[in-house]
XYZ file of C-alpha atoms in Angstrom:
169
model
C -22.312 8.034 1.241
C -22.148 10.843 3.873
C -23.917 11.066 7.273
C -25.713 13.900 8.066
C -24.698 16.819 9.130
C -21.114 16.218 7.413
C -19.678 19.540 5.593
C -19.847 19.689 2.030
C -17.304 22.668 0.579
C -19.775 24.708 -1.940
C -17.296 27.266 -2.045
C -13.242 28.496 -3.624
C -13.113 30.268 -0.478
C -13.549 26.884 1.995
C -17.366 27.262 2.424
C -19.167 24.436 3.479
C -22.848 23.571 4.094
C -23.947 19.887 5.977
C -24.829 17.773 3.437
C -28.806 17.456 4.362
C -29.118 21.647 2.931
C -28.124 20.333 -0.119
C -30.553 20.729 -2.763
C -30.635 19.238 -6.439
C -29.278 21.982 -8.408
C -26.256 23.011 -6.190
C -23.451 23.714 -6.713
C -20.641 22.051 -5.153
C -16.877 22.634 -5.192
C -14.565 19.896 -6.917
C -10.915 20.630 -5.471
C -9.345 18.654 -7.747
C -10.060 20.365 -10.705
C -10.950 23.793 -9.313
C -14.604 23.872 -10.770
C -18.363 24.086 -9.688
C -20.274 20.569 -10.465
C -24.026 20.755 -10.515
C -25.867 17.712 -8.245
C -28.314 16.229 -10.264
C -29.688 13.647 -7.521
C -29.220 13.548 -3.868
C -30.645 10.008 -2.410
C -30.372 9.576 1.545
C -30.943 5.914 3.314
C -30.799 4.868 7.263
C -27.492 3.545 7.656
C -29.506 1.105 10.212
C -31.003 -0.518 6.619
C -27.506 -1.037 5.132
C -25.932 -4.541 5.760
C -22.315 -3.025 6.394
C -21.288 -1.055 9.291
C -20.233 2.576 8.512
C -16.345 3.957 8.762
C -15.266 6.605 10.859
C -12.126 8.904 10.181
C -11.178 10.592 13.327
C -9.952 14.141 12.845
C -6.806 14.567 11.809
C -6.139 10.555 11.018
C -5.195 11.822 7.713
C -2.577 14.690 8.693
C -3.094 18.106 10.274
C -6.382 19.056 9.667
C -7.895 16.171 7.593
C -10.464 15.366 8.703
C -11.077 18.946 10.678
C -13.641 16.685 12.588
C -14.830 13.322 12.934
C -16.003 11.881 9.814
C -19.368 9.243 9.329
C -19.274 7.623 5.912
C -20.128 4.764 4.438
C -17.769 1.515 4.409
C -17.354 1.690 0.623
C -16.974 5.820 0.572
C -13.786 6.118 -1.823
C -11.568 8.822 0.595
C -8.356 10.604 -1.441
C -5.040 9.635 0.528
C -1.683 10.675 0.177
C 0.964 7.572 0.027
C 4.039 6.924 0.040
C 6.453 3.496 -0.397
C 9.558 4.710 0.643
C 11.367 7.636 1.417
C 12.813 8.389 -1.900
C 9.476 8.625 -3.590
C 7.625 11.342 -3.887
C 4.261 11.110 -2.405
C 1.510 9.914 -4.585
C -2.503 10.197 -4.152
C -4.514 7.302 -4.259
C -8.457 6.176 -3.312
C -8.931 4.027 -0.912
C -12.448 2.880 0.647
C -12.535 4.849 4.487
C -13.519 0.824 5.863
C -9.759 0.449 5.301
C -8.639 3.736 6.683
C -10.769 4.519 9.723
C -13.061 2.461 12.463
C -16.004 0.334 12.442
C -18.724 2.462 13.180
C -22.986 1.158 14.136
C -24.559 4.424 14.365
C -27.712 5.001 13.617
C -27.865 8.219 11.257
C -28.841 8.876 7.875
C -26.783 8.735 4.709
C -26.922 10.933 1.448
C -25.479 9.899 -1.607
C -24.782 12.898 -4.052
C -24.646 12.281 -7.694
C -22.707 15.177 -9.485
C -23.397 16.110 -13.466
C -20.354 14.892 -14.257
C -17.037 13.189 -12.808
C -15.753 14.670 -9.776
C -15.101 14.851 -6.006
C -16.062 16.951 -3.470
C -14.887 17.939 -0.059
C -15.804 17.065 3.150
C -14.225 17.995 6.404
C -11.152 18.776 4.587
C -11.144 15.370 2.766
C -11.366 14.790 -0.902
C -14.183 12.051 -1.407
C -14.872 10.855 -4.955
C -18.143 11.480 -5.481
C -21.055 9.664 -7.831
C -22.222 10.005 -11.312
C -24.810 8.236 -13.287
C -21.665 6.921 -15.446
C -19.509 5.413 -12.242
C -22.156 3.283 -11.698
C -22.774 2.050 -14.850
C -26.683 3.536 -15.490
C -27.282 4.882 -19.202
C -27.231 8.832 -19.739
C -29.209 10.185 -22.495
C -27.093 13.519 -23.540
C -25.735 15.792 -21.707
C -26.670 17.691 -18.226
C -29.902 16.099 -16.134
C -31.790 13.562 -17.815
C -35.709 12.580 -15.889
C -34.550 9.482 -16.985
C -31.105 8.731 -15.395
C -32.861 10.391 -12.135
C -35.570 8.077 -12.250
C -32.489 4.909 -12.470
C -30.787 6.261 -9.881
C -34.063 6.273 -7.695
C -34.568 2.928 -8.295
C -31.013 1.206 -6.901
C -31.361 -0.971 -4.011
C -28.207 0.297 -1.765
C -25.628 2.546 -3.214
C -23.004 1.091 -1.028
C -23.336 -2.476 -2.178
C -23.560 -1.062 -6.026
C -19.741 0.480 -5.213
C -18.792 -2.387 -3.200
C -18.884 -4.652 -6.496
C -17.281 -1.737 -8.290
C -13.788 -1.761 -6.003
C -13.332 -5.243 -5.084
């Protein structure tokens, strides 16, 4: 999940809106496999509600640029980072949960949770972020594109950070 007023990249070209503007419908940018991914449900919840304290990525934590600003997401928030073992390896990228890459964070702010049509990530502040379809969590899709049902499922979930807490550990 992504505090508000985080930028979401809608845009080839590196344009980015804060993640409240979004609307259901949207388009949004997937880096990863150059393509447009329609969201098909945005929920939002006050981080003061969720259990867990949030992560924060300090700009440039990542390398030059990534984040190009300070980054609120949740503890569970699956961020893209480059790794390496050793030397002689060639850099590989992995997901990791932003609790293990940046700080323990209490603020008080409000979180938004953007399920994409299909598989994907999105960018934010320069960072890759996998983001959430009705199939990563497990919730039955009737066919193909938005379904009033899988909308109404994903409504219903008690705390999207807990859901993908189970799903990584």
């Amino acid at each position: 999940m992504i505090a508000k007023g985080m930028p979401v990249q809608i845009r080839r070209s590196g344009t980015s809106v804060a993640v409240e503007r979004l609307e259901i419908g949207d388009l949004v940018y997937d880096p990863l496999a150059d393509n447009y991914i329609e969201l098909i449900d945005i929920l939002s919840r006050r981080s003061s509600l969720l259990a867990t304290p949030l992560a924060r990525l300090h700009t440039d934590m990542l390398g030059q640029g990534r984040p190009r600003r300070d980054l609120l997401l949740s503890r569970y928030q699956m961020v893209m980072v480059s790794t390496s073992s050793c030397s002689l390896r060639p850099a590989s990228l992995e997901f990791e949960a932003a609790y293990r890459l940046g700080e323990e964070d209490r603020s008080a702010t409000t979180l938004f949770a953007l399920f994409l049509e299909s598989t994907g990530c999105i960018s934010v502040g320069g960072v890759v972020l996998r983001a959430f379809d009705p199939s990563s969590l497990g919730l039955a899709t009737r066919g193909a594109g938005r379904s009033a049902a899988t909308v109404s499922q994903l409504h219903s979930l008690p705390d999207i950070a807990a859901l993908t807490q189970r799903r990584i550990e």
